[in-house]
PDB file of C-alpha atoms in Angstrom:
ATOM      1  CA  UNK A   1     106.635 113.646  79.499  1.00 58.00           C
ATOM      2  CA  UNK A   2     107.754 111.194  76.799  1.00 63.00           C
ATOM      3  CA  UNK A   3     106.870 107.605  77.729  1.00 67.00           C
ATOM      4  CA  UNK A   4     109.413 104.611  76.876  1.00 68.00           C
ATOM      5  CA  UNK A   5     109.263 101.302  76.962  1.00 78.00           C
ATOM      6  CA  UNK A   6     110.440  99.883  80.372  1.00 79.00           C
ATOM      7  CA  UNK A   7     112.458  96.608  78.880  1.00 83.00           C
ATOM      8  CA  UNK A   8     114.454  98.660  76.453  1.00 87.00           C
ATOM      9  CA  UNK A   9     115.008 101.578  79.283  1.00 87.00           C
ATOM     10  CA  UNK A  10     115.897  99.082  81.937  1.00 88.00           C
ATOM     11  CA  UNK A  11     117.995  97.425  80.156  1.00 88.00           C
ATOM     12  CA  UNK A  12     119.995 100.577  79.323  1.00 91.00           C
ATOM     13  CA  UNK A  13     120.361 101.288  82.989  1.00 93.00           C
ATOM     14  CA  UNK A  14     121.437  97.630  83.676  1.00 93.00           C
ATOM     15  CA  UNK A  15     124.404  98.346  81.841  1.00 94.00           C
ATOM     16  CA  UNK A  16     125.172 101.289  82.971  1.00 95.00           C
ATOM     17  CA  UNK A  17     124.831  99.629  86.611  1.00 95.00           C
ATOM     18  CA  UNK A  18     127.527  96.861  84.990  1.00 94.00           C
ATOM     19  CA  UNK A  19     129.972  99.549  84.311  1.00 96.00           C
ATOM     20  CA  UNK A  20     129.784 100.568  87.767  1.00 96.00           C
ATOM     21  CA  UNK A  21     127.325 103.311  88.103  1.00 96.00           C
ATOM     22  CA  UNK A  22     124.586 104.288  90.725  1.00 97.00           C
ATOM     23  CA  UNK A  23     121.232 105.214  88.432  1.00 97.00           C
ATOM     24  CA  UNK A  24     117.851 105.956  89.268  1.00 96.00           C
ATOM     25  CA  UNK A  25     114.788 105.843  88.481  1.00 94.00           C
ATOM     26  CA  UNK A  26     111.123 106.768  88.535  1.00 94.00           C
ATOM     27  CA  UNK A  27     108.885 103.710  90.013  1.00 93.00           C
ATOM     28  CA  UNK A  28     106.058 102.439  87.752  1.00 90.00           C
ATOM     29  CA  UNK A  29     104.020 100.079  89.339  1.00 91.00           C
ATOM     30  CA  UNK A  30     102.373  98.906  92.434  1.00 90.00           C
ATOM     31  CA  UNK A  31     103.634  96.263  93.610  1.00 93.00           C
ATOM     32  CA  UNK A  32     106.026  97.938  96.218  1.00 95.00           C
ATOM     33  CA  UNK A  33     102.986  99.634  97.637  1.00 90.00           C
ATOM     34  CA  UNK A  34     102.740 100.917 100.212  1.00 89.00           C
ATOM     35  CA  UNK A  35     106.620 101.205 100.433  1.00 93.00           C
ATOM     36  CA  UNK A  36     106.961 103.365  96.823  1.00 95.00           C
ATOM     37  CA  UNK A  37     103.921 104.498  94.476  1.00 93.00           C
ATOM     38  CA  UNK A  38     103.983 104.297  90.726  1.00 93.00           C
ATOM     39  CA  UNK A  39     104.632 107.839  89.535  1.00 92.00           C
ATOM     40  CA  UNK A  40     106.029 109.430  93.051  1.00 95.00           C
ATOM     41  CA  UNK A  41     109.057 108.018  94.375  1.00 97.00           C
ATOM     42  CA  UNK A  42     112.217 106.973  92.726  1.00 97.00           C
ATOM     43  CA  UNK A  43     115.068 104.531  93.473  1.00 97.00           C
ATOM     44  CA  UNK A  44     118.413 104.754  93.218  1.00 98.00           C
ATOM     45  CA  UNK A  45     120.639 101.114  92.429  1.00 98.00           C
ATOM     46  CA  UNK A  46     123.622  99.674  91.707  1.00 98.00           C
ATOM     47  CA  UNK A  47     125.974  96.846  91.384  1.00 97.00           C
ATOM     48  CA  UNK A  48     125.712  94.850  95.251  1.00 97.00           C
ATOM     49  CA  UNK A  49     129.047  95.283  96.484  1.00 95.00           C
ATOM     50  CA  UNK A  50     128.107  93.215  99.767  1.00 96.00           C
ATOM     51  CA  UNK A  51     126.089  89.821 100.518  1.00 95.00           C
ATOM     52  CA  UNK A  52     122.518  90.467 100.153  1.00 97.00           C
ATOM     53  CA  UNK A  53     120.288  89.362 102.798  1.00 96.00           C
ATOM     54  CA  UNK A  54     116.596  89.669 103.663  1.00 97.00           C
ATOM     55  CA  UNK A  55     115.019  93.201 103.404  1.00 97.00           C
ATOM     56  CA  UNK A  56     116.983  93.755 100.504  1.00 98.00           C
ATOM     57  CA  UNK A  57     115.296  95.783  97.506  1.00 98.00           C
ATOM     58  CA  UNK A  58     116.765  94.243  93.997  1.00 98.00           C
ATOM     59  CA  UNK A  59     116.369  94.287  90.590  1.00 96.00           C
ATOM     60  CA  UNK A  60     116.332  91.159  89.012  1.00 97.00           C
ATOM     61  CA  UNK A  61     115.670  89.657  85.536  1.00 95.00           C
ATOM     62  CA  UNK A  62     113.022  86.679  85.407  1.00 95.00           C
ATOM     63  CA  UNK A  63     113.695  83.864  83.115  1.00 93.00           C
ATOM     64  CA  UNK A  64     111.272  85.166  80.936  1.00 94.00           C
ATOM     65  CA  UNK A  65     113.431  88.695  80.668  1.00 92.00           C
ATOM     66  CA  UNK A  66     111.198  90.469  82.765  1.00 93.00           C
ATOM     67  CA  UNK A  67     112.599  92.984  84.833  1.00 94.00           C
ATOM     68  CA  UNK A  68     111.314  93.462  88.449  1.00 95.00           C
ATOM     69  CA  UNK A  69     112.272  95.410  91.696  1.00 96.00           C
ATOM     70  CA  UNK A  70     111.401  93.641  94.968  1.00 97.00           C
ATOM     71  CA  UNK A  71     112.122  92.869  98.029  1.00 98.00           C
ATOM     72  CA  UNK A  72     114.362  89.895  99.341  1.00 98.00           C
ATOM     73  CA  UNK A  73     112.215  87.867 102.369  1.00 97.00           C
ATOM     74  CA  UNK A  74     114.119  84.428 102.105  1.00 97.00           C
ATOM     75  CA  UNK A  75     117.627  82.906 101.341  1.00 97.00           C
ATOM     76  CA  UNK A  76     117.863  79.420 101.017  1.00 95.00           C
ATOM     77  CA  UNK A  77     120.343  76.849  99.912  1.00 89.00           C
ATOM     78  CA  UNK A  78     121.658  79.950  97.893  1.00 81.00           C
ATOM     79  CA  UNK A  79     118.762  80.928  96.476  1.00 95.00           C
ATOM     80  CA  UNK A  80     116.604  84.325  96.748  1.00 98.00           C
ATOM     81  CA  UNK A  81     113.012  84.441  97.424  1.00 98.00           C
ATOM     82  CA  UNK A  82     111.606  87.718  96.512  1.00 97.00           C
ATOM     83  CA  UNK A  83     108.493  89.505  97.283  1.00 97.00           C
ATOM     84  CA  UNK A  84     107.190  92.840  96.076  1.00 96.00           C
ATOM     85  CA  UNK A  85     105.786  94.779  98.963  1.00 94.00           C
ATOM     86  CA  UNK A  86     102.063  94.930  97.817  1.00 91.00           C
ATOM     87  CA  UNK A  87     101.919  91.202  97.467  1.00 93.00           C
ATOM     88  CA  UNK A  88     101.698  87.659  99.900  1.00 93.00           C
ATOM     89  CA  UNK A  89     102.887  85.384  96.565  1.00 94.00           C
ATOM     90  CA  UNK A  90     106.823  84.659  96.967  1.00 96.00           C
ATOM     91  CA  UNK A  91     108.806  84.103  93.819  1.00 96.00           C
ATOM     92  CA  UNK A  92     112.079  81.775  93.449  1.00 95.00           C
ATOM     93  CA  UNK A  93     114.292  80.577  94.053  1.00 96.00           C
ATOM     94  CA  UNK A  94     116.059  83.631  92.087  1.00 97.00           C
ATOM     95  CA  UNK A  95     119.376  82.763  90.986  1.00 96.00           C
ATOM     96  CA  UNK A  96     122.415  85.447  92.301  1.00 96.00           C
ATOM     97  CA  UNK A  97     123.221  85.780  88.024  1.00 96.00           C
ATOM     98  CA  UNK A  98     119.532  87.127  87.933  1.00 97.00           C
ATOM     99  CA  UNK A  99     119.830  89.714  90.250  1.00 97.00           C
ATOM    100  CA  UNK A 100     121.872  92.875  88.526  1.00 97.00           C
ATOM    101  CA  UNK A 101     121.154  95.487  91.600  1.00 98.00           C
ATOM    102  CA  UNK A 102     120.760  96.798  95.169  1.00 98.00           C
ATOM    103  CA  UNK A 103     118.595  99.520  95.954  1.00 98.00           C
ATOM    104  CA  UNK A 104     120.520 101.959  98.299  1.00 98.00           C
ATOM    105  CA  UNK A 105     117.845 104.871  98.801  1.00 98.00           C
ATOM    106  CA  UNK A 106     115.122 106.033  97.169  1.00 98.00           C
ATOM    107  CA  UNK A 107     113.454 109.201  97.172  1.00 97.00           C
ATOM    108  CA  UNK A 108     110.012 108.820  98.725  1.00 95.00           C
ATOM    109  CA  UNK A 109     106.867 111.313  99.297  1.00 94.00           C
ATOM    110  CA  UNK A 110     110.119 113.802  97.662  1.00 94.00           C
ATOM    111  CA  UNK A 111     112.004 112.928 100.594  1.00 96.00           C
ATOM    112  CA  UNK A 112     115.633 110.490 100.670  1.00 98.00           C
ATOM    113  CA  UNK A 113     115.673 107.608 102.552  1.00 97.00           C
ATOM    114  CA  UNK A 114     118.064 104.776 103.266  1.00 97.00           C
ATOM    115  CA  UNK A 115     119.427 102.137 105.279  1.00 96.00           C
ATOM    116  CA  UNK A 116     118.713 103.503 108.938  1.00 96.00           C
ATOM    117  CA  UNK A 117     115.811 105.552 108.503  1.00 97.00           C
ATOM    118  CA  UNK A 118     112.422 103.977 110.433  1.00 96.00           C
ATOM    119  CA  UNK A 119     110.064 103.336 107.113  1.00 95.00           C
ATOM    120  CA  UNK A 120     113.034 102.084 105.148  1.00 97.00           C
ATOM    121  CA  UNK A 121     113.927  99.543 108.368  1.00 97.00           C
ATOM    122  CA  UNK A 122     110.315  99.231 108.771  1.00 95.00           C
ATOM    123  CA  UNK A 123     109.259  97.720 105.629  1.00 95.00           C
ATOM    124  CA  UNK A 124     112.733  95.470 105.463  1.00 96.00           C
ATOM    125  CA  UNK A 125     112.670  93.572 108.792  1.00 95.00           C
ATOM    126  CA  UNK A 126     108.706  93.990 110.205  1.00 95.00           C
ATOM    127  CA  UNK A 127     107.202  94.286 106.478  1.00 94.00           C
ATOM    128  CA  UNK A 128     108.595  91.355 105.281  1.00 94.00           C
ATOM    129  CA  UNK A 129     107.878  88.909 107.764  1.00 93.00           C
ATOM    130  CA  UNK A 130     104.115  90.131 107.587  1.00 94.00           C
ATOM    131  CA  UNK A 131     103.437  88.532 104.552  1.00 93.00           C
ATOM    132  CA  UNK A 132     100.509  86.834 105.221  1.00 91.00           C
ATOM    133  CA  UNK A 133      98.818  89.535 107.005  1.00 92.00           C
ATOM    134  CA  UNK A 134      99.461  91.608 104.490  1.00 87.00           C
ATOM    135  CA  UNK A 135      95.859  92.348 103.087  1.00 87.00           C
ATOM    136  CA  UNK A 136      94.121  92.596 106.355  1.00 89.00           C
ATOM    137  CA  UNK A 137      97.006  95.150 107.070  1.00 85.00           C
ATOM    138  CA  UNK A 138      96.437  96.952 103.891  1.00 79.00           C
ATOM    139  CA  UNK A 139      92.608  97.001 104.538  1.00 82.00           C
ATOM    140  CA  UNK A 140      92.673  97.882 108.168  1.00 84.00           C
ATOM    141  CA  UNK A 141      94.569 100.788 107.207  1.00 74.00           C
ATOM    142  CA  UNK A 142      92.574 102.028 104.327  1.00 77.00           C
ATOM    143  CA  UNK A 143      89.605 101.857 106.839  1.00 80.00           C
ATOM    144  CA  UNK A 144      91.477 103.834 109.114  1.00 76.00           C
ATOM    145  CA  UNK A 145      91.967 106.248 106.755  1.00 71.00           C
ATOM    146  CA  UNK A 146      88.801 106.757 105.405  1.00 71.00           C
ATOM    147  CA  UNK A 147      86.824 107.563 108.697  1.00 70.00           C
ATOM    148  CA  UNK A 148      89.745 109.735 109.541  1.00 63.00           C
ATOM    149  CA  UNK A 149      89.233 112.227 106.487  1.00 62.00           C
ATOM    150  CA  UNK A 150      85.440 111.580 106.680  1.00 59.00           C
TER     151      UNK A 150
END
């Protein structure tokens, strides 16, 4: 596998989401744990062609030209505040310019989900409004986990 650098190949499927086009692509990174692992699943985007609202996975551009995918958990005096799934610190307000594209599936643990299916409506209306709890969640679970394979 060749590796490339994610700015430059980002910003080559930006555009192509511009023209009009659904793309996809492989996750790398953690911060929509446990949602989508770095390496495993893949997401498929394109241009919003509807309001966005809370729940909503989108790729945005940060001020700084940083690209990121996460989630919508608060609009506000028409600004987005975005959180990645793995994480309790909110960022924004994100402007509507910054944000290029709505996730519409992705393809998780090799399987497609979307809008309707119980993880992908789990993790954008109970998820999101556990932000706080988030870590205890995350540890609870890894507990939980543990002493069941041990």
């Amino acid at each position: 596998m060749k590796k490339v650098d994610t700015f430059e190949y980002v910003s080559v499927l930006k555009e192509l989401v511009e023209e009009g086009r659904e793309v996809s692509m492989l996750i790398s990174g953690s911060s929509m744990s446990p949602f989508l692992c770095h390496g495993r699943d893949q997401v498929y985007f394109k241009a919003p062609d509807r309001p966005l609202r809370v729940g909503d996975m989108v790729f945005f551009q940060r001020r700084s030209g940083q690209y990121v995918l996460h989630r919508i958990c608060k609009v506000k005096d028409g600004g987005y505040y975005i959180v990645g799934d793995a994480q309790t610190a909110i960022e924004g307000p994100v402007s509507r310019e910054q944000i290029f594209a709505l996730v519409t599936r992705v393809r998780r643990k090799g399987r497609i989900l979307a809008p309707g299916d119980f993880w992908w409506e789990f993790f954008a209306r109970v998820w999101v409004r556990l932000i706080p709890l988030r870590p205890l969640l995350v540890r609870a679970y890894g507990l939980f986990q543990r002493k069941r394979f041990t």
